[in-house]
């Protein structure tokens, strides 16, 4: 029975990873860059909700909405100031290093504002745990909300990308920027929209993550961020269903290795998964193999 | 024409060595005159450590054109391997100079082996993947070291991943690596002189590599991998070569670091992601691909925050801003255009004045 318990909490953690990985994978698909600051957007989302709910004492729903808005604006601003000028830079390293700089900047700003001490985050979910199988199996409200949220967002995102004009524009830009521009698509706007959606998802992921693991520090986002990237690579970077599957699998692997192997080594095991995936199938589970041409 | 070119690079290299030697002599004279505060004296070895790290990372970032975020991990491997060796040899009556020399070689070799092991799978991949895998590697190393217990008694070495009790040591046995508590009592063999010698050695290795046939092959991979491949350059081999040399040098820096402290632990601060970023800041500020710049920026950025203690809270923030602004200033096409325009205007003014 404990195995099922672990499996469920793994899926819950995996749902959070999947939400974060969606942001990575969309940005990577469209801008061909690894947004290192994505993990720290999660942290900003967490702190915004914390400030609204715990410090100002407002309703959690307001907190979530405000944090989504703040993170969306933050994502667009970061893209505009730090990434856009470097889009045509001669070296691909330039934008990567800038992204690291942005990540570092966000962490240290949070450190200055909120301090290094962990804040205890009040869960936004007020739901009693569900007891199953004579109380042997207990599923917390956070777990259910996280999984449901993730599935809803996935469905919504798939609908958005496949059925709306803006989503189709995103696909077009990720295929070929030049051709998309010739078809009358606003490339800059589309990239900004991608960053906005990715950051909004990161804000939701941040709130869900902090509700499940209620300790909030300026470094809260960096590890889940990196792991979500692992998940995105696992599922095949650039693929949205891939991010979902990769996220869930990685969450399950992490929780199971924590439970059955060693709690200290669980991070190392997650990263070992990444290295194995890259060795065996560098394109990930659902990724497409693209041959580079001259 | 060829002779002139060689002389030019030789001259540049000599200037780099000269700067290090002159700085060393100046500091030694100041120390003997008692002009150096104890705070600064404590910084002398770390200065060498960071300079070596910056130069070795520049080999990967600037010359090979790949981003490695696990440099602190290689440093960690070198530090722990060499400290472990020194601890084992401490009780024997091996001369400390010989022991330290072997420790340096062990540190470099173990980091190089890790470099090869991690390089073979990931160097086939491109930039972003390499960055994230090296980052992952750094975290894995830190995790492993933090849960590693090694003890020594007359029956030999005992390993455990759980606790000191699991080692089953006899009563006379000693625990060398105590998991998260690390290694305590490492002999303090690192001196400023040794550090400077190692730094010079690093510079000789890296600068000679850059100006050799192999170095040109590595740079051609950076500039255009497909073109390099088409003229018969073995891409993976040269990538692995640069990566391994860089890892080995980072290992040497780790040895120096480990033998400067009496207790060695693997924390987020010294061997974690933050350390790797800090080395990257040194490289970016000194100029990507500019070896001399790396040394200078490593020295300045290590000294400045210590001398301006009041800025300590803002230190990391300033690093972050420096990183972003430097990248935008140096790499954004619009910025490059603007700089060229400014330079052109400036030159025009100068020539106009000269004409008058």
XYZ file of C-alpha atoms in Angstrom:
650
model
C 0.000 0.000 0.000
C 2.876 2.320 0.744
C 4.043 1.843 -2.833
C 0.777 3.297 -4.116
C 1.122 6.144 -1.654
C 4.596 6.935 -2.981
C 3.382 6.586 -6.537
C 0.644 9.141 -5.960
C 2.941 11.658 -4.336
C 5.392 11.031 -7.178
C 2.708 11.839 -9.725
C 1.851 14.974 -7.771
C 5.458 16.162 -7.715
C 5.747 15.136 -11.340
C 2.752 17.313 -12.216
C 4.588 20.321 -10.824
C 7.681 19.386 -12.804
C 5.514 18.966 -15.882
C 4.094 22.480 -15.481
C 7.574 23.944 -15.166
C 8.898 21.776 -17.989
C 6.141 23.111 -20.248
C 7.617 26.579 -19.878
C 11.096 25.322 -20.691
C 10.022 23.298 -23.637
C 7.876 26.028 -25.201
C 10.603 28.632 -24.857
C 13.191 26.213 -26.141
C 11.021 25.251 -29.074
C 10.455 28.813 -30.142
C 13.525 30.787 -29.120
C 16.018 27.865 -29.197
C 17.384 28.955 -25.859
C 17.547 27.444 -22.429
C 15.859 29.880 -20.095
C 17.880 29.372 -16.950
C 15.853 32.005 -15.142
C 12.677 29.949 -15.482
C 13.228 28.210 -12.153
C 13.545 31.535 -10.403
C 10.284 32.758 -11.883
C 8.716 29.932 -9.834
C 10.316 31.374 -6.740
C 9.009 34.851 -7.597
C 5.537 33.359 -7.986
C 5.841 31.710 -4.597
C 6.998 34.891 -2.880
C 4.287 36.988 -4.511
C 1.585 34.654 -3.255
C 3.259 34.555 0.138
C 3.273 38.350 0.346
C -0.366 38.656 -0.730
C -1.747 35.849 1.429
C 0.422 35.751 4.536
C 1.652 39.329 4.866
C -1.389 41.197 3.551
C -3.835 38.500 4.612
C -5.875 38.431 1.410
C -7.695 35.454 -0.081
C -5.457 32.803 -1.740
C -7.301 33.165 -5.045
C -6.241 36.831 -5.202
C -2.713 35.727 -4.367
C -2.639 33.255 -7.214
C -4.047 35.752 -9.707
C -1.601 38.461 -8.664
C 1.349 36.084 -8.822
C 0.343 34.910 -12.301
C 0.129 38.534 -13.457
C 3.443 39.465 -11.825
C 5.248 36.471 -13.297
C 3.783 37.044 -16.748
C 4.971 40.643 -16.722
C 8.327 39.521 -15.345
C 8.714 36.941 -18.106
C 7.945 39.495 -20.811
C 10.305 42.048 -19.244
C 13.169 39.564 -18.972
C 12.688 38.568 -22.580
C 12.583 42.170 -23.726
C 15.597 43.434 -21.776
C 17.942 40.504 -21.532
C 17.205 38.022 -24.302
C 15.837 39.934 -27.261
C 18.950 42.063 -27.907
C 21.026 38.899 -28.008
C 18.767 36.904 -30.324
C 20.971 37.579 -33.316
C 24.280 37.379 -31.407
C 27.079 35.524 -33.136
C 27.626 33.057 -30.300
C 24.818 30.929 -28.844
C 26.614 31.079 -25.507
C 25.824 34.769 -25.114
C 22.132 34.351 -24.386
C 22.763 31.313 -22.185
C 25.167 33.216 -19.968
C 22.783 36.173 -19.825
C 20.026 33.815 -18.721
C 22.246 32.576 -15.916
C 22.853 36.190 -14.994
C 19.109 36.863 -14.844
C 18.599 33.786 -12.683
C 21.291 34.957 -10.320
C 19.854 38.461 -10.260
C 16.377 37.238 -9.298
C 17.767 35.002 -6.552
C 19.838 37.753 -5.034
C 17.081 40.341 -5.268
C 14.818 37.959 -3.375
C 17.621 37.381 -0.895
C 17.909 41.114 -0.261
C 14.163 41.654 0.028
C 13.067 38.561 1.940
C 16.285 37.370 3.580
C 17.822 33.921 3.588
C 15.545 32.414 6.258
C 12.940 30.001 5.020
C 9.393 31.352 5.078
C 6.631 28.940 5.880
C 4.129 29.074 3.087
C 0.468 28.602 3.981
C -1.102 26.151 1.608
C -3.616 27.692 -0.784
C -5.626 24.474 -0.751
C -8.051 24.021 2.108
C -9.251 20.507 1.494
C -9.326 17.566 3.869
C -7.147 14.586 2.925
C -9.080 11.724 1.388
C -8.716 8.412 3.179
C -8.920 5.266 1.108
C -8.621 1.575 1.910
C -9.468 1.882 5.610
C -7.199 4.871 6.156
C -4.107 3.109 4.860
C -4.001 5.392 1.883
C -4.253 9.115 2.454
C -4.266 11.581 -0.392
C -3.853 15.224 0.551
C -5.866 18.004 -0.995
C -2.721 19.528 -2.478
C -1.970 16.324 -4.344
C -5.400 16.210 -5.927
C -5.449 19.892 -6.810
C -1.946 19.682 -8.310
C -2.741 16.706 -10.499
C -6.089 18.121 -11.624
C -4.544 21.520 -12.336
C -1.784 19.984 -14.392
C -4.164 17.909 -16.498
C -6.500 20.873 -17.089
C -3.628 23.128 -18.082
C -2.245 20.486 -20.424
C -5.589 20.103 -22.175
C -6.013 23.870 -22.360
C -2.547 24.344 -23.778
C -2.978 21.645 -26.404
C -6.252 23.258 -27.415
C -4.630 26.697 -27.550
C -1.741 25.560 -29.709
C -3.665 23.402 -32.123
C -6.900 25.337 -32.467
C -6.178 29.051 -32.120
C -4.417 31.389 -34.490
C -1.876 32.525 -31.901
C -1.003 28.911 -31.150
C -0.567 28.116 -34.809
C 1.664 31.184 -35.084
C 3.801 29.758 -32.283
C 4.193 26.475 -34.127
C 5.088 28.354 -37.301
C 7.713 30.487 -35.543
C 9.271 27.448 -33.945
C 9.498 25.746 -37.351
C 11.047 28.623 -39.242
C 11.272 32.210 -38.053
C 12.010 33.730 -41.438
C 9.195 31.937 -43.221
C 6.792 32.789 -40.398
C 7.650 36.453 -40.735
C 6.991 36.313 -44.469
C 3.566 34.833 -43.752
C 2.746 37.952 -41.773
C 3.281 36.555 -38.301
C 4.547 38.968 -35.687
C 7.609 36.966 -34.612
C 8.655 39.221 -31.727
C 5.114 39.279 -30.395
C 4.801 35.514 -30.635
C 8.051 34.958 -28.762
C 6.932 37.401 -26.072
C 3.613 35.526 -25.838
C 5.497 32.252 -25.361
C 7.513 33.726 -22.536
C 4.326 35.108 -21.001
C 2.566 31.727 -21.064
C 5.648 29.927 -19.778
C 6.018 32.354 -16.884
C 2.323 32.194 -16.012
C 2.600 28.403 -15.809
C 5.707 28.812 -13.669
C 3.727 31.026 -11.268
C 1.032 28.363 -10.897
C 3.701 25.698 -10.480
C 5.353 27.866 -7.827
C 2.151 28.157 -5.807
C 1.464 24.424 -6.079
C 5.050 23.506 -5.238
C 5.092 25.751 -2.175
C 1.724 24.397 -1.046
C 3.057 20.857 -1.130
C 6.513 21.686 0.288
C 5.814 24.734 2.437
C 9.283 26.188 2.889
C 10.107 29.176 0.747
C 13.638 30.528 0.273
C 15.233 32.517 -2.559
C 16.704 29.233 -3.798
C 13.408 27.338 -3.803
C 13.074 27.566 -7.556
C 16.509 26.619 -8.758
C 16.511 22.886 -8.032
C 12.961 22.200 -9.289
C 13.824 24.368 -12.265
C 16.836 22.261 -13.156
C 14.905 19.053 -12.562
C 12.083 20.292 -14.756
C 14.630 20.896 -17.453
C 15.757 17.307 -17.007
C 12.103 16.337 -17.395
C 11.807 18.404 -20.564
C 14.884 16.731 -22.038
C 13.600 13.343 -20.892
C 10.329 13.824 -22.745
C 11.963 15.389 -25.767
C 12.624 19.091 -25.701
C 10.255 21.151 -27.808
C 7.425 18.637 -27.444
C 4.510 19.566 -25.184
C 3.162 16.059 -24.486
C 6.808 15.074 -23.973
C 7.200 17.631 -21.200
C 4.101 16.217 -19.508
C 5.229 12.593 -19.690
C 8.819 13.462 -18.771
C 7.676 15.505 -15.788
C 5.436 12.775 -14.380
C 8.087 10.086 -14.896
C 10.792 12.154 -13.271
C 8.587 12.966 -10.286
C 7.802 9.269 -9.781
C 11.474 8.320 -10.152
C 12.486 10.945 -7.614
C 9.950 9.956 -4.967
C 10.528 6.230 -5.421
C 14.301 6.588 -5.214
C 13.864 8.747 -2.134
C 11.700 6.045 -0.574
C 13.562 2.904 -1.570
C 17.178 3.823 -2.329
C 18.516 6.828 -0.461
C 16.984 10.178 0.331
C 20.325 11.923 -0.013
C 21.065 10.450 -3.397
C 17.680 11.157 -5.009
C 18.944 14.295 -6.757
C 21.944 12.418 -8.057
C 19.637 9.678 -9.375
C 17.480 12.259 -11.184
C 20.522 13.693 -12.886
C 21.832 10.250 -13.707
C 18.516 9.711 -15.533
C 19.300 12.761 -17.635
C 22.745 11.493 -18.544
C 21.378 8.048 -19.430
C 18.621 9.565 -21.581
C 21.111 11.729 -23.411
C 23.329 8.703 -23.978
C 20.622 6.389 -25.265
C 18.212 8.736 -27.002
C 19.447 12.327 -27.065
C 16.198 13.558 -28.579
C 14.156 12.319 -25.609
C 11.086 10.109 -25.584
C 8.942 12.130 -27.995
C 11.509 14.417 -29.556
C 12.128 14.762 -33.257
C 15.551 14.162 -34.678
C 16.664 17.200 -36.626
C 19.729 16.964 -38.789
C 21.841 20.094 -38.777
C 22.607 21.396 -42.228
C 25.135 23.865 -43.510
C 55.900 36.866 -42.050
C 55.564 33.634 -40.095
C 58.421 34.539 -37.818
C 56.796 37.852 -37.008
C 53.562 36.143 -36.052
C 55.272 33.736 -33.687
C 57.161 36.557 -32.095
C 53.946 38.451 -31.553
C 52.207 35.617 -29.734
C 55.354 34.867 -27.776
C 55.525 38.486 -26.726
C 51.907 38.445 -25.602
C 52.477 35.244 -23.641
C 55.580 36.663 -22.010
C 53.607 39.747 -20.960
C 51.047 37.481 -19.285
C 53.707 35.523 -17.409
C 55.460 38.778 -16.589
C 52.350 40.267 -14.990
C 51.966 37.233 -12.734
C 55.640 37.177 -11.752
C 55.799 40.919 -11.089
C 52.625 40.750 -9.007
C 54.112 37.848 -7.081
C 57.365 39.688 -6.399
C 55.560 42.867 -5.363
C 53.391 40.962 -2.915
C 56.362 39.031 -1.524
C 58.253 42.283 -0.949
C 55.189 43.817 0.683
C 54.790 40.764 2.922
C 58.414 40.918 4.031
C 58.033 44.632 4.770
C 54.910 43.876 6.793
C 52.634 45.966 4.624
C 50.091 43.221 4.035
C 47.237 42.779 6.477
C 46.443 39.313 7.764
C 43.124 39.403 5.930
C 44.913 39.910 2.649
C 47.491 37.260 3.501
C 44.689 34.764 3.907
C 43.460 35.674 0.458
C 46.704 34.997 -1.370
C 46.158 31.276 -1.921
C 42.459 31.659 -2.846
C 43.549 34.246 -5.404
C 45.693 31.629 -7.112
C 42.893 29.059 -6.841
C 40.386 31.346 -8.533
C 42.836 32.489 -11.173
C 43.596 28.869 -12.114
C 39.883 28.063 -12.167
C 39.120 31.076 -14.354
C 41.881 30.216 -16.826
C 40.807 26.591 -17.029
C 37.138 27.491 -17.503
C 38.128 29.973 -20.181
C 39.635 27.080 -22.088
C 36.186 25.491 -22.301
C 34.060 28.613 -22.673
C 36.338 30.825 -24.710
C 38.430 28.442 -26.782
C 36.159 25.437 -27.151
C 32.992 27.510 -27.161
C 30.981 25.269 -24.858
C 29.485 26.210 -21.529
C 30.499 24.113 -18.541
C 28.628 24.731 -15.310
C 30.238 21.907 -13.383
C 33.632 23.391 -12.942
C 33.254 23.456 -9.193
C 32.486 19.738 -9.426
C 35.861 19.008 -10.994
C 37.448 21.189 -8.365
C 35.612 19.145 -5.729
C 36.892 15.869 -7.169
C 40.455 17.158 -7.199
C 40.151 18.547 -3.696
C 38.748 15.405 -2.108
C 40.961 12.939 -3.982
C 44.109 14.814 -3.034
C 43.050 15.517 0.542
C 42.236 11.830 0.946
C 45.694 10.919 -0.292
C 47.389 13.450 1.968
C 45.460 12.165 4.965
C 46.494 8.580 4.228
C 50.122 9.591 3.858
C 50.155 11.964 6.803
C 51.227 9.325 9.313
C 54.028 7.966 7.101
C 57.246 9.935 7.063
C 56.997 11.002 3.454
C 58.516 14.462 2.893
C 55.729 17.003 2.660
C 56.968 18.460 -0.634
C 56.861 15.052 -2.311
C 53.508 14.281 -0.734
C 52.053 17.545 -2.021
C 53.476 16.950 -5.487
C 51.856 13.522 -5.645
C 48.650 15.007 -4.227
C 48.596 17.548 -7.051
C 49.103 14.828 -9.637
C 46.368 12.705 -8.056
C 43.981 15.662 -7.944
C 44.633 16.483 -11.587
C 44.349 12.862 -12.692
C 41.119 12.156 -10.832
C 39.489 15.325 -12.167
C 40.707 14.460 -15.663
C 39.193 10.982 -15.406
C 35.881 12.531 -14.369
C 36.239 14.943 -17.272
C 36.658 12.063 -19.719
C 33.817 10.070 -18.178
C 31.407 12.969 -18.347
C 32.801 14.275 -21.623
C 32.408 11.136 -23.721
C 28.612 11.027 -23.513
C 27.856 14.730 -23.473
C 30.365 16.317 -25.800
C 28.452 14.869 -28.722
C 25.648 17.172 -27.676
C 25.361 20.875 -28.225
C 25.741 23.879 -25.937
C 22.650 23.864 -23.766
C 22.749 20.157 -23.056
C 26.387 20.295 -22.123
C 25.691 23.158 -19.735
C 22.910 21.318 -17.970
C 24.735 17.980 -17.822
C 27.851 19.537 -16.357
C 25.630 21.317 -13.852
C 24.014 17.979 -13.025
C 27.433 16.392 -12.710
C 28.523 19.035 -10.215
C 25.445 18.344 -8.091
C 25.935 14.571 -8.302
C 29.548 14.865 -7.164
C 28.521 17.092 -4.256
C 25.790 14.614 -3.282
C 28.097 11.626 -3.442
C 30.865 13.300 -1.475
C 28.374 14.373 1.167
C 27.221 10.813 1.747
C 30.586 9.112 1.458
C 32.334 7.606 4.471
C 35.790 6.138 4.191
C 37.840 4.771 7.069
C 41.265 3.211 7.354
C 42.531 0.547 9.749
C 45.047 -2.288 9.563
C 42.683 -4.367 7.411
C 42.634 -1.672 4.718
C 40.013 0.805 3.580
C 36.371 0.620 4.557
C 33.668 2.283 2.515
C 30.126 3.174 3.406
C 27.376 5.390 2.068
C 25.390 5.372 5.317
C 27.287 6.441 8.437
C 30.554 6.078 10.309
C 29.103 3.154 12.272
C 28.659 1.155 9.084
C 32.355 1.253 8.390
C 33.036 -1.540 10.936
C 36.422 -0.119 11.772
C 38.700 -1.745 14.320
C 39.538 0.296 17.408
C 42.746 1.699 15.980
C 41.104 2.686 12.714
C 40.518 6.284 11.738
C 37.699 7.754 9.712
C 39.112 9.850 6.876
C 36.026 11.096 5.073
C 33.087 11.725 7.397
C 30.220 12.265 4.993
C 28.847 15.782 5.247
C 31.557 16.718 7.739
C 34.141 16.076 5.059
C 37.826 15.727 5.758
C 39.374 17.391 8.780
C 43.053 17.867 9.483
C 44.351 18.134 5.932
C 47.994 19.245 6.065
C 48.368 22.906 5.112
C 50.780 22.463 2.268
C 49.502 25.243 0.033
C 51.575 28.377 0.054
C 51.394 31.460 -2.092
C 54.601 30.453 -3.872
C 53.228 27.032 -4.782
C 50.005 28.694 -5.920
C 51.828 31.094 -8.202
C 53.958 28.290 -9.640
C 50.805 26.283 -10.375
C 49.169 29.340 -11.910
C 52.181 29.895 -14.158
C 52.116 26.228 -15.103
C 48.424 26.498 -15.944
C 49.100 29.550 -18.083
C 51.939 27.795 -19.911
C 49.746 24.774 -20.621
C 46.725 26.759 -21.774
C 48.578 29.400 -23.792
C 50.735 26.821 -25.528
C 47.699 24.707 -26.263
C 45.911 27.654 -27.829
C 48.789 28.463 -30.139
C 49.441 24.882 -31.146
C 47.971 22.897 -34.031
C 45.573 21.213 -31.609
C 44.514 24.587 -30.261
C 43.705 25.854 -33.724
C 41.686 22.704 -34.346
C 39.745 23.347 -31.132
C 39.066 26.934 -32.133
C 37.914 25.865 -35.572
C 35.334 23.623 -33.891
C 34.144 26.611 -31.893
C 33.813 28.805 -34.959
C 32.100 26.280 -37.212
C 31.710 22.669 -36.221
C 30.465 21.497 -39.587
C 33.266 23.220 -41.482
C 35.821 21.829 -39.054
C 34.429 18.338 -39.517
C 34.524 18.679 -43.296
C 38.255 19.391 -43.313
C 38.900 16.253 -41.331
C 39.097 17.482 -37.749
C 38.016 14.850 -35.260
C 35.450 16.970 -33.416
C 34.792 14.708 -30.440
C 38.476 14.034 -29.892
C 39.430 17.692 -29.768
C 36.413 18.648 -27.697
C 37.258 15.910 -25.223
C 40.868 17.034 -25.162
C 40.049 20.622 -24.269
C 37.427 19.535 -21.766
C 39.730 17.059 -20.025
C 42.621 19.484 -19.788
C 40.283 22.067 -18.335
C 38.928 19.545 -15.831
C 42.440 18.507 -14.796
C 43.437 22.119 -14.204
C 40.294 22.667 -12.152
C 41.334 19.607 -10.164
C 44.699 21.225 -9.497
C 42.896 24.313 -8.232
C 40.919 21.999 -5.966
C 44.120 20.501 -4.565
C 45.398 23.950 -3.778
C 42.076 24.829 -2.173
C 41.931 21.651 -0.088
C 45.449 22.013 1.272
C 44.825 25.605 2.257
C 42.073 24.729 4.734
C 42.300 22.393 7.653
C 38.758 21.141 7.198
C 37.260 20.379 3.843
C 33.524 20.044 3.348
C 31.461 20.039 0.188
C 28.848 22.757 0.575
C 26.750 24.722 -1.857
C 29.073 27.650 -1.357
C 32.450 26.170 -2.189
C 31.718 23.354 -4.615
C 28.136 24.048 -5.651
C 26.443 25.721 -8.549
C 27.185 29.177 -7.117
C 30.908 28.607 -7.275
C 30.657 27.511 -10.907
C 28.727 30.683 -11.691
C 31.298 32.802 -9.924
C 34.078 31.313 -12.050
C 31.944 32.025 -15.091
C 31.627 35.647 -13.979
C 35.419 35.881 -13.812
C 35.689 34.547 -17.347
C 32.968 36.794 -18.743
C 34.314 39.909 -17.095
C 37.892 39.166 -18.142
C 36.770 38.595 -21.685
C 35.664 35.279 -23.130
C 38.697 33.710 -24.763
C 41.123 36.157 -23.178
C 43.379 34.228 -20.822
C 45.158 37.220 -19.356
C 41.832 38.909 -18.731
C 40.626 35.894 -16.758
C 43.559 36.090 -14.377
C 43.144 39.810 -13.859
C 39.375 39.692 -13.340
C 39.668 36.722 -10.967
C 42.127 38.689 -8.853
C 40.101 41.888 -8.900
C 36.765 40.224 -8.196
C 38.224 38.217 -5.324
C 39.955 41.188 -3.766
C 37.244 43.814 -4.201
C 34.483 42.324 -2.041
C 36.946 41.503 0.709
C 38.358 44.996 0.720
C 34.915 46.581 0.577
C 33.245 44.594 3.328
C 30.279 46.932 3.395
C 29.287 45.793 -0.061
C 29.134 42.154 0.970
C 25.344 42.010 0.932
C 25.229 43.369 -2.569
C 28.179 41.388 -3.866
C 26.202 38.637 -5.563
C 23.729 41.161 -6.920
C 26.561 43.144 -8.451
C 27.990 39.957 -9.975
C 24.637 39.207 -11.568
C 24.302 42.695 -13.007
C 27.905 42.590 -14.259
C 27.188 39.303 -15.996
C 24.094 40.588 -17.792
C 25.492 44.002 -18.703
C 28.797 42.608 -19.944
C 27.047 40.058 -22.131
C 24.687 42.658 -23.596
C 27.507 45.122 -24.126
C 29.830 42.643 -25.784
C 27.491 40.417 -27.755
C 24.284 42.246 -28.662
C 24.543 43.139 -32.372
C 22.944 46.557 -31.762
C 25.443 47.311 -29.023
C 28.380 46.300 -31.179
C 27.074 48.588 -33.916
C 26.696 51.446 -31.446
C 30.210 50.934 -30.125
C 31.636 50.923 -33.638
C 29.813 54.176 -34.372
C 31.104 55.761 -31.209
C 34.642 54.670 -31.958
C 34.335 56.028 -35.485
C 33.142 59.396 -34.203
C 35.944 59.484 -31.676
C 38.540 58.700 -34.318
C 37.099 61.318 -36.642
C 37.400 63.948 -33.961
C 40.989 62.946 -33.338
C 41.945 63.124 -36.988
C 40.125 66.429 -37.319
C 42.122 67.824 -34.436
C 45.346 66.506 -35.882
C 44.483 68.118 -39.197
C 44.140 71.453 -37.505
